[in-house]
Coordinates of C-alpha atoms in Angstrom, one line a residue:
M1 CA -172.4 97.7 99.5
R2 CA -170.9 101.0 99.7
V3 CA -171.9 104.1 101.5
R4 CA -172.2 105.6 98.5
D5 CA -174.2 103.2 97.1
L6 CA -176.8 105.2 98.9
L7 CA -176.3 108.0 97.1
A8 CA -176.7 106.8 92.9
P9 CA -179.4 106.7 91.0
G10 CA -182.2 104.1 91.8
A11 CA -181.6 104.3 95.8
P12 CA -183.6 106.3 98.4
R13 CA -183.8 110.0 97.5
L14 CA -181.0 110.6 100.8
R15 CA -178.7 113.5 100.6
L16 CA -175.2 114.0 102.0
L17 CA -174.1 116.3 104.7
A18 CA -170.5 115.3 105.9
A19 CA -167.6 113.1 105.0
E20 CA -168.0 112.8 101.9
E21 CA -164.0 111.4 101.3
E22 CA -165.7 108.3 103.5
L23 CA -168.1 106.8 101.3
D24 CA -166.2 103.7 100.2
R25 CA -167.1 102.2 103.9
Q26 CA -168.8 98.7 103.6
V27 CA -172.1 98.5 105.1
G28 CA -172.7 95.2 106.4
G29 CA -176.5 96.1 108.2
V30 CA -178.3 98.1 109.3
M31 CA -179.4 99.8 113.2
T32 CA -182.4 102.0 113.9
T33 CA -182.2 103.7 116.8
D34 CA -182.7 106.5 119.3
L35 CA -180.9 106.0 122.4
Q36 CA -178.5 108.3 123.5
D37 CA -175.4 105.4 123.8
P38 CA -176.3 102.8 121.5
G39 CA -172.9 101.7 121.4
R40 CA -173.0 97.8 123.6
Y41 CA -175.5 96.9 120.6
L42 CA -173.2 97.9 117.7
H43 CA -170.8 95.0 116.1
G44 CA -169.3 97.5 113.3
G45 CA -170.2 97.9 109.8
E46 CA -173.5 98.9 110.9
L47 CA -175.3 102.2 108.8
V48 CA -177.3 103.4 111.9
L49 CA -180.3 105.3 111.7
T50 CA -181.7 107.3 113.8
G51 CA -185.1 109.8 114.4
M52 CA -182.6 112.1 116.3
L53 CA -184.8 111.8 119.8
W54 CA -181.4 111.0 121.5
R55 CA -180.6 115.0 120.9
T56 CA -181.8 117.4 123.6
G57 CA -178.7 120.0 122.6
P58 CA -175.3 120.5 120.5
A59 CA -173.2 118.5 123.6
D60 CA -175.2 115.3 122.2
S61 CA -174.6 115.2 119.0
E62 CA -170.5 114.8 119.7
R63 CA -171.3 112.5 122.7
F64 CA -173.6 110.4 120.4
V65 CA -171.2 110.6 117.5
R66 CA -168.2 109.6 119.0
T67 CA -170.0 106.4 120.4
L68 CA -170.9 105.2 117.6
A69 CA -167.6 106.0 115.6
A70 CA -165.6 104.3 118.6
G71 CA -168.2 101.3 118.1
G72 CA -167.2 101.0 114.2
A73 CA -170.2 102.3 112.9
V74 CA -169.6 103.5 108.9
A75 CA -172.4 105.8 108.8
I76 CA -175.0 107.6 109.6
A77 CA -178.8 108.7 108.6
A78 CA -181.1 111.3 110.2
G79 CA -184.2 111.5 110.0
E80 CA -186.4 114.7 109.5
A81 CA -189.9 113.8 110.2
E82 CA -189.6 114.1 113.8
V83 CA -187.5 116.7 114.5
G84 CA -187.2 118.6 111.7
P85 CA -183.8 119.7 109.2
V86 CA -180.6 117.8 110.8
P87 CA -178.9 120.6 113.3
E88 CA -175.3 122.1 112.3
D89 CA -173.6 120.5 115.8
L90 CA -174.6 116.8 114.0
V91 CA -173.1 117.8 111.2
E92 CA -169.9 119.4 112.8
A93 CA -169.5 116.9 115.0
C94 CA -169.4 113.6 112.2
R95 CA -167.1 116.0 110.2
R96 CA -164.7 116.1 113.2
H97 CA -165.1 111.9 113.5
R98 CA -165.4 111.6 110.1
M99 CA -168.4 110.2 109.7
P100 CA -170.9 109.7 106.7
L101 CA -173.5 111.7 107.4
L102 CA -177.3 111.3 105.2
A103 CA -180.1 113.4 105.7
V104 CA -183.8 111.4 104.9
P105 CA -186.4 113.2 104.2
D106 CA -189.9 113.3 106.0
D107 CA -191.3 111.5 102.8
I108 CA -188.3 108.1 103.3
A109 CA -189.3 106.2 105.9
F110 CA -186.8 104.1 107.3
G111 CA -187.8 100.9 106.0
T112 CA -187.3 102.0 103.1
V113 CA -183.8 102.5 103.6
T114 CA -183.6 99.5 105.5
E115 CA -184.6 97.4 102.7
F116 CA -183.1 99.2 99.8
I117 CA -179.3 98.1 102.5
G118 CA -180.9 94.4 102.9
R119 CA -181.2 93.9 99.7
Q120 CA -177.8 95.9 97.8
V121 CA -176.0 93.5 101.1
S122 CA -178.0 90.4 100.0
A123 CA -176.9 90.5 96.7
D124 CA -173.2 91.3 97.3
R125 CA -173.0 88.5 99.7
A126 CA -174.6 85.9 96.8
A127 CA -172.0 87.5 94.4
D128 CA -169.3 86.9 96.9
L129 CA -170.7 83.2 97.2
S130 CA -170.8 83.0 92.9
A131 CA -167.6 83.6 92.9
L132 CA -166.5 81.3 95.5
V133 CA -168.9 78.8 93.8
D134 CA -167.0 78.7 90.5
R135 CA -164.0 78.3 92.4
H136 CA -165.2 75.1 94.3
R137 CA -166.7 73.5 91.1
L138 CA -163.5 72.2 90.0
L139 CA -162.9 70.7 93.1
V140 CA -165.6 69.1 93.6
S141 CA -165.6 67.4 90.4
A142 CA -162.3 66.0 91.1
A143 CA -163.2 65.1 94.4
G144 CA -167.1 62.9 94.8
G145 CA -168.1 62.1 98.0
G146 CA -169.9 64.8 100.3
G147 CA -168.8 68.1 97.8
L148 CA -171.9 69.2 96.6
D149 CA -172.8 68.9 100.1
A150 CA -170.9 70.8 101.8
V151 CA -171.5 73.7 98.8
L152 CA -175.0 73.4 99.8
D153 CA -174.8 73.4 103.5
L154 CA -172.4 76.6 102.5
L155 CA -175.7 78.1 101.1
G156 CA -178.1 77.4 103.4
G157 CA -175.8 78.8 106.5
D158 CA -174.4 82.1 105.2
L159 CA -178.0 83.0 102.5
D160 CA -180.6 81.0 104.2
L161 CA -181.5 78.9 101.2
D162 CA -182.2 75.9 100.5
C163 CA -181.0 73.6 97.6
W164 CA -181.6 70.0 96.5
V165 CA -180.0 68.1 93.4
L166 CA -183.1 65.5 92.8
T167 CA -182.5 63.1 90.1
P168 CA -185.5 62.4 87.4
T169 CA -187.4 59.9 90.0
G170 CA -187.3 62.1 92.9
A171 CA -184.1 60.4 95.0
V172 CA -182.0 63.4 96.7
I173 CA -178.6 63.5 95.6
A174 CA -177.4 66.4 97.1
G175 CA -179.8 68.9 99.6
P176 CA -181.4 68.5 103.3
A177 CA -183.7 65.3 102.0
E178 CA -185.7 65.7 105.7
R179 CA -187.2 69.1 104.3
L180 CA -189.0 67.3 101.4
S181 CA -191.0 65.1 102.0
G182 CA -191.8 62.5 98.8
A183 CA -195.2 63.7 97.9
D184 CA -192.7 66.8 97.0
R185 CA -190.4 65.8 95.3
D186 CA -192.8 63.9 93.2
Q187 CA -194.2 67.1 92.2
L188 CA -191.0 68.7 91.9
V189 CA -189.5 67.0 89.0
R190 CA -192.8 65.7 87.3
A191 CA -193.3 70.0 86.8
H192 CA -189.4 70.2 85.7
L193 CA -189.6 66.6 83.3
G194 CA -193.4 68.6 81.7
A195 CA -191.6 71.6 81.4
Q196 CA -188.4 70.0 79.9
R197 CA -190.6 68.0 78.1
R198 CA -192.1 71.0 76.7
R199 CA -189.1 73.0 76.0
S200 CA -189.9 75.8 78.2
R201 CA -187.1 77.9 78.9
P202 CA -185.7 77.4 82.5
P203 CA -185.4 78.2 85.3
H204 CA -188.7 76.6 85.5
R205 CA -191.2 77.4 88.6
A206 CA -193.0 74.9 90.7
R207 CA -195.7 76.1 94.0
L208 CA -195.6 73.7 96.8
A209 CA -198.1 74.1 100.3
D210 CA -195.1 76.4 101.3
G211 CA -193.9 78.4 98.1
F212 CA -192.6 78.6 94.8
Y213 CA -189.8 76.2 94.1
S214 CA -187.5 77.0 91.2
L215 CA -186.3 74.1 89.1
L216 CA -182.8 73.8 87.1
P217 CA -181.4 71.5 85.1
A218 CA -178.1 70.0 84.9
P219 CA -177.5 67.8 82.4
A220 CA -174.2 66.2 82.4
P221 CA -171.9 67.2 80.0
V222 CA -171.3 64.8 77.0
P223 CA -167.9 64.8 75.1
S224 CA -167.1 65.8 71.7
A225 CA -166.4 62.8 69.4
P226 CA -163.8 63.1 67.1
V227 CA -165.1 63.9 62.9
P228 CA -165.1 60.7 61.4
S229 CA -162.8 60.6 58.3
A230 CA -165.4 58.1 56.5
P231 CA -169.0 57.6 56.3
V232 CA -170.4 56.2 60.0
P233 CA -172.3 52.9 58.9
S234 CA -175.1 53.4 61.7
A235 CA -176.5 54.6 64.7
S236 CA -176.5 51.3 66.7
A237 CA -173.7 50.4 65.2
S238 CA -171.5 53.8 65.4
A239 CA -172.8 54.9 69.2
D240 CA -170.4 54.8 71.7
P241 CA -171.9 52.6 74.8
E242 CA -169.8 54.1 77.5
R243 CA -171.4 58.1 76.7
P244 CA -174.2 58.8 78.4
P245 CA -177.3 59.8 75.8
V246 CA -177.6 63.6 74.2
D247 CA -180.2 66.0 75.1
C248 CA -182.0 63.0 77.1
P249 CA -184.0 65.2 80.2
L250 CA -185.9 62.0 81.6
A251 CA -181.4 60.8 82.3
D252 CA -180.6 64.1 83.3
W253 CA -180.0 65.3 87.5
M254 CA -182.0 68.6 88.4
L255 CA -181.3 71.6 90.7
V256 CA -184.2 72.8 93.3
V257 CA -183.9 76.1 94.2
A258 CA -186.0 77.7 97.3
G259 CA -188.2 80.9 95.9
D260 CA -188.4 82.1 92.7
V261 CA -185.1 82.5 91.0
T262 CA -186.4 84.7 88.6
E263 CA -187.7 87.9 91.2
W264 CA -184.1 87.5 92.7
T265 CA -181.2 90.4 91.6
P266 CA -179.4 89.7 88.8
K267 CA -176.2 88.9 90.8
R268 CA -178.5 86.4 92.8
Q269 CA -179.3 84.6 89.5
Q270 CA -175.8 84.4 88.8
L271 CA -174.8 82.3 92.3
A272 CA -178.0 80.0 91.5
E273 CA -176.7 79.1 87.0
N274 CA -172.9 78.5 88.8
L275 CA -174.7 76.3 91.3
A276 CA -176.4 74.6 88.0
R277 CA -172.7 74.4 86.3
L278 CA -171.5 73.0 89.5
V279 CA -174.0 70.5 89.9
A280 CA -173.1 69.8 85.8
A281 CA -169.3 69.0 86.3
E282 CA -170.4 66.3 89.3
R283 CA -172.4 64.3 87.2
H284 CA -170.3 64.2 84.5
R285 CA -167.6 63.0 87.7
R286 CA -170.1 60.7 88.4
D287 CA -170.6 59.4 84.4
E288 CA -166.9 59.1 84.2
G289 CA -166.5 56.8 87.5
R290 CA -169.4 54.6 85.4
R291 CA -167.5 54.1 82.4
L292 CA -165.5 50.6 83.4
R293 CA -169.1 49.7 84.5
R294 CA -171.1 49.8 81.5
R295 CA -168.1 48.4 79.6
I296 CA -168.5 45.4 82.2
A297 CA -172.2 45.2 81.3
D298 CA -172.3 45.3 78.0
E299 CA -169.8 42.9 78.3
L300 CA -172.0 40.4 80.7
L301 CA -174.8 40.9 78.4
A302 CA -172.9 39.6 75.0
L303 CA -171.8 36.2 77.4
L304 CA -175.5 35.6 78.3
R305 CA -176.6 35.8 74.2
R306 CA -174.5 33.6 73.2
D307 CA -174.5 31.2 76.1
A308 CA -171.4 30.9 77.7
D309 CA -169.5 29.0 80.1
P310 CA -171.3 29.7 83.5
A311 CA -167.2 30.2 84.6
E312 CA -166.8 33.7 82.6
I313 CA -170.4 34.9 83.8
G314 CA -169.3 34.2 87.4
R315 CA -166.0 35.9 86.4
A316 CA -167.9 39.5 84.9
L317 CA -169.9 39.3 87.9
Y318 CA -167.0 39.3 90.2
A319 CA -165.4 41.8 88.6
S320 CA -168.8 44.4 89.1
S321 CA -168.5 43.1 92.8
A322 CA -165.1 44.0 93.1
M323 CA -165.8 47.8 92.4
A324 CA -168.7 48.8 94.3
A325 CA -166.7 50.0 97.5
R326 CA -168.8 48.4 100.0
Y327 CA -167.8 45.0 98.2
E328 CA -163.8 45.3 98.5
A329 CA -164.0 42.5 101.0
A330 CA -165.6 40.1 98.4
D331 CA -166.2 36.3 99.1
P332 CA -164.0 34.7 96.8
K333 CA -166.2 32.1 96.0
S334 CA -168.3 35.2 94.1
E335 CA -165.9 34.6 91.4
E336 CA -168.0 32.1 90.7
G337 CA -171.0 33.6 90.3
E338 CA -172.2 32.1 93.2
G339 CA -175.7 34.1 94.8
S340 CA -178.9 35.3 93.1
W341 CA -179.7 37.6 91.1
L342 CA -182.5 39.6 89.0
V343 CA -182.6 40.4 85.5
L344 CA -184.7 43.2 84.3
S345 CA -185.1 43.5 80.3
A346 CA -186.8 47.2 79.4
E347 CA -187.4 48.9 75.8
G348 CA -187.9 52.9 75.2
T349 CA -190.3 54.2 72.0
G350 CA -190.3 57.8 71.1
L351 CA -187.0 57.8 73.3
P352 CA -183.6 59.0 72.1
E353 CA -180.8 56.1 71.8
G354 CA -179.3 55.3 74.8
A355 CA -182.4 57.0 77.2
V356 CA -183.4 53.9 78.9
R357 CA -180.4 52.9 79.8
A358 CA -179.1 56.1 82.0
V359 CA -182.7 56.5 83.1
L360 CA -182.1 52.6 84.9
E361 CA -178.8 53.5 85.8
E362 CA -180.4 56.9 87.5
A363 CA -183.5 55.1 89.1
L364 CA -181.5 51.7 90.1
G365 CA -179.0 54.1 91.4
G366 CA -180.2 53.9 94.9
T367 CA -181.0 50.8 94.7
T368 CA -177.5 49.2 94.4
D369 CA -174.5 49.6 93.3
R370 CA -173.6 46.6 91.9
A371 CA -176.6 46.8 89.0
L372 CA -174.9 46.8 85.7
V373 CA -177.2 48.1 83.3
A374 CA -176.2 47.0 79.7
G375 CA -177.7 49.3 76.2
T376 CA -179.0 47.7 73.5
G377 CA -180.7 50.6 71.5
S378 CA -183.7 51.8 73.0
G379 CA -184.0 49.3 75.2
A380 CA -181.4 48.0 78.7
V381 CA -180.7 44.9 80.4
V382 CA -180.0 45.5 83.9
V383 CA -178.5 42.5 86.1
L384 CA -178.5 43.6 89.9
P385 CA -177.9 41.0 93.1
A386 CA -181.4 39.6 94.5
E387 CA -179.5 39.7 98.1
E388 CA -179.6 43.6 97.6
G389 CA -183.5 43.6 97.7
P390 CA -185.9 42.6 95.5
V391 CA -187.3 44.7 92.9
P392 CA -191.2 44.2 92.5
A393 CA -193.3 45.0 90.0
D394 CA -194.9 47.2 91.1
A395 CA -192.3 48.9 93.6
L396 CA -190.5 49.4 90.1
R397 CA -193.4 50.6 88.6
A398 CA -193.9 53.4 91.7
L399 CA -190.0 54.1 91.6
L400 CA -190.6 55.4 87.5
A401 CA -193.7 57.0 87.8
P402 CA -192.7 60.5 88.1
L403 CA -190.9 60.3 84.3
E404 CA -194.6 60.1 82.6
A405 CA -194.4 64.0 83.1
G406 CA -191.3 64.2 80.5
L407 CA -192.3 60.8 78.0
G408 CA -195.0 62.8 76.6
S409 CA -198.0 61.3 74.2
E410 CA -195.9 58.6 72.0
G411 CA -193.3 58.1 74.5
R412 CA -193.0 55.3 76.9
I413 CA -191.0 52.7 78.3
T414 CA -192.2 49.0 79.6
L415 CA -189.7 46.3 81.9
G416 CA -190.3 42.7 82.8
V417 CA -188.7 41.7 85.8
S418 CA -187.8 37.5 86.3
A419 CA -187.3 35.9 89.4
P420 CA -183.9 35.5 91.2
A421 CA -181.7 33.2 89.7
A422 CA -179.7 31.1 92.2
E423 CA -176.5 31.5 90.4
A424 CA -174.3 33.0 87.2
G425 CA -175.2 29.5 85.2
G426 CA -179.1 30.4 85.7
L427 CA -178.9 34.0 84.0
R428 CA -179.6 33.2 80.2
G429 CA -182.9 32.0 81.5
A430 CA -184.1 34.8 83.4
L431 CA -182.9 37.5 80.8
E432 CA -185.8 35.3 78.7
E433 CA -188.2 35.4 81.4
A434 CA -187.4 39.0 82.2
R435 CA -187.8 39.7 77.7
H436 CA -191.6 37.6 78.4
A437 CA -192.1 39.7 81.0
R438 CA -191.6 42.6 79.3
R439 CA -194.1 41.6 76.1
I440 CA -196.7 41.2 78.9
A441 CA -196.0 45.0 80.1
A442 CA -195.4 46.3 76.2
A443 CA -199.8 44.6 76.0
R444 CA -200.9 47.3 78.5
I445 CA -202.0 50.7 78.1
G446 CA -199.7 53.6 79.9
R447 CA -196.8 54.6 79.6
V448 CA -194.2 53.3 82.1
C449 CA -195.9 49.8 82.3
V450 CA -194.1 46.3 84.5
A451 CA -194.5 43.1 84.7
G452 CA -193.3 40.4 87.2
P453 CA -192.7 36.7 86.9
E454 CA -195.5 36.1 88.6
E455 CA -197.7 37.4 85.4
L456 CA -195.6 34.7 83.3
A457 CA -197.4 31.0 84.2
S458 CA -200.6 33.3 83.9
H459 CA -203.1 33.5 80.4
V460 CA -201.2 36.9 79.7
L461 CA -198.5 35.5 78.6
L462 CA -200.2 33.8 75.5
L463 CA -202.2 37.0 74.8
A464 CA -199.0 38.9 75.2
A465 CA -197.4 36.6 72.6
V466 CA -200.3 37.0 70.1
P467 CA -200.1 40.4 67.1
D468 CA -201.7 43.6 68.0
E469 CA -203.9 43.6 64.7
V470 CA -205.3 39.6 66.2
R471 CA -205.7 40.8 69.4
R472 CA -207.9 44.1 68.3
A473 CA -209.9 41.7 66.2
F474 CA -210.5 39.5 68.4
R475 CA -211.5 41.9 71.4
A476 CA -213.8 43.9 68.7
R477 CA -215.6 40.6 67.8
L478 CA -217.4 40.1 71.0
L479 CA -217.6 42.8 72.7
D480 CA -218.1 45.4 70.0
R481 CA -221.9 45.7 69.7
V482 CA -222.0 44.9 73.7
I483 CA -219.7 47.8 74.4
A484 CA -222.0 50.5 71.3
Y485 CA -225.5 48.7 72.9
D486 CA -223.9 50.1 76.9
L487 CA -223.1 53.6 75.2
E488 CA -226.6 53.7 73.7
H489 CA -229.2 52.7 76.2
Q490 CA -226.9 52.6 79.4
A491 CA -227.6 49.3 79.9
D492 CA -224.4 48.5 82.3
L493 CA -223.8 45.2 80.4
V494 CA -220.0 44.7 80.1
R495 CA -219.8 45.2 83.9
T496 CA -222.7 42.5 84.6
L497 CA -220.3 40.4 81.8
E498 CA -217.1 41.3 84.6
A499 CA -219.1 40.2 86.9
F500 CA -220.6 37.4 85.9
L501 CA -217.3 35.5 84.8
R502 CA -215.9 36.8 88.2
S503 CA -218.8 35.3 90.2
D504 CA -217.8 31.6 88.4
G505 CA -221.8 32.0 86.7
S506 CA -223.5 31.9 89.6
W507 CA -227.2 33.8 89.6
T508 CA -227.5 34.5 92.9
R509 CA -223.2 35.7 93.7
C510 CA -223.8 37.9 90.8
A511 CA -226.9 39.2 91.6
G512 CA -225.5 40.0 95.1
Q513 CA -222.7 41.9 94.0
L514 CA -224.4 43.9 91.5
H515 CA -227.4 44.5 93.8
V516 CA -230.1 43.6 91.1
H517 CA -232.9 40.8 91.8
V518 CA -231.8 37.4 89.6
N519 CA -234.7 38.0 86.8
T520 CA -232.8 41.2 85.9
L521 CA -229.6 39.6 86.3
R522 CA -231.0 36.8 83.6
Y523 CA -232.3 39.4 81.0
R524 CA -228.9 41.0 80.5
I525 CA -227.3 37.9 80.5
G526 CA -229.7 37.5 77.8
R527 CA -229.2 40.3 75.8
I528 CA -225.2 40.1 75.7
E529 CA -225.8 36.5 74.5
E530 CA -228.3 37.6 72.0
L531 CA -225.9 40.6 71.2
T532 CA -222.9 38.0 70.0
G533 CA -224.0 35.4 69.3
R534 CA -222.5 33.4 72.3
D535 CA -223.6 31.5 75.0
L536 CA -222.8 31.5 78.4
S537 CA -223.3 28.5 79.6
R538 CA -221.0 27.2 77.7
L539 CA -216.9 27.5 79.4
E540 CA -215.5 27.6 75.6
D541 CA -217.6 30.7 75.1
R542 CA -216.5 32.1 79.0
V543 CA -212.9 32.1 78.4
D544 CA -213.4 33.5 75.3
F545 CA -215.3 36.7 77.5
Y546 CA -213.1 36.5 79.8
L547 CA -210.0 37.7 77.3
A548 CA -211.2 39.9 75.4
L549 CA -211.8 41.6 78.9
E550 CA -208.8 41.1 79.3
L551 CA -207.5 42.5 76.4
A552 CA -209.5 45.2 76.7

């Protein structure tokens, strides 16, 4: 800010007494002092607030002003609360040294002046950094690497402003990761995705234990498609597999800024907006780098679908390995697809086409840079090296859990994970295994459901293959009357039935687990048999009840 800004509308009511020609001086800070010789504390650029308690006579004014001028002060603001109106000898000394002199009325506190200057200086510095960020945006989009971290470090050091870039699953793309716990990141992304789903206008806000945080979307720009000269056959046929999905917040990065952006000055808000655009440009650069990997992934999926020769599949896997920076010196043996591979099959409901592919690219990006994610319309197939580390169903479910906030009541993502395939020739079987596991996940209740290969040897696989209407009818026929009886009489029959089956029909063990007398247990089981017409001493009826409870 400049000295003249202290006389503008909206500023504290100060009066100019001297050196009107010097009002364009830049104010860099404030120092409050009543020392006779404060020169050793000056660094240059300060507006000096003083109550004039240093003055014992006219000669003191000349000495005080001369010291401030030599130390680089840009102006003096003299308070009239303690000693009354500013003396003429101080006014004359300021004129001689061309030092702007402002009178602070007795009803204006020094704190008010200091706060006003602090806000103005901070806004000006933010505007300068905003321009710097705007210029740096093109460099980051081309450079990659640590570009975003460099900009966020600059903001943190110069403005004491903490910022982060997060994926929708809470992974840190840039920013001081150690300052946001996993629980905090989870809360932030859930708040952001929920606000996006409600179509709230950004910036969104979230409150953590240490205060408010502002959340801004940073979607990757989608290149405009040429206008077709002939009718486009269908969405699935015309979709470009190399393009990210349109309008898919579940796959967008987000910018997190410590503090409430809505309370900032317009100039400082512009800084946040420019930073969000910079993040979007970096996301676009990263997506452009994935184009070839997407093409290889789609070619690999086509090879698996037509049960191609393992050598062809091995060459596709080798091409993927060679692209990864840490595999530049790949083992030549991998050209035949040697190694262990996992396959994931995913399907999305109530999501834009291509969304599941983009979501998994982001979610697994921190797991391995060799993951191949192929798009299948509303779903996706992922092939990734097992040696990078297992992806257990529970871990994958936890990784994707934050997305629930953005899925809405109709949205779902279901995934199946295969067992490791020992070589390229085993990927076709792994793909079928992952698809069967996904059917098991789809039979469950929840917005994000995952099933692993360990469940394929279970009765659950058979249940997943049964049509929904058949499963509902089977469950209703065995359990509806029992459930209705429980609701009416609070008899706890369903829980008793579950405990009885877990106890393998042992009356003593089951009664002990339920903390009831054996006679009470016999009465409840008898009531269940009466309501259903089944006999729980028969193995066939026990199996039917067990399956019905699994379906429930």
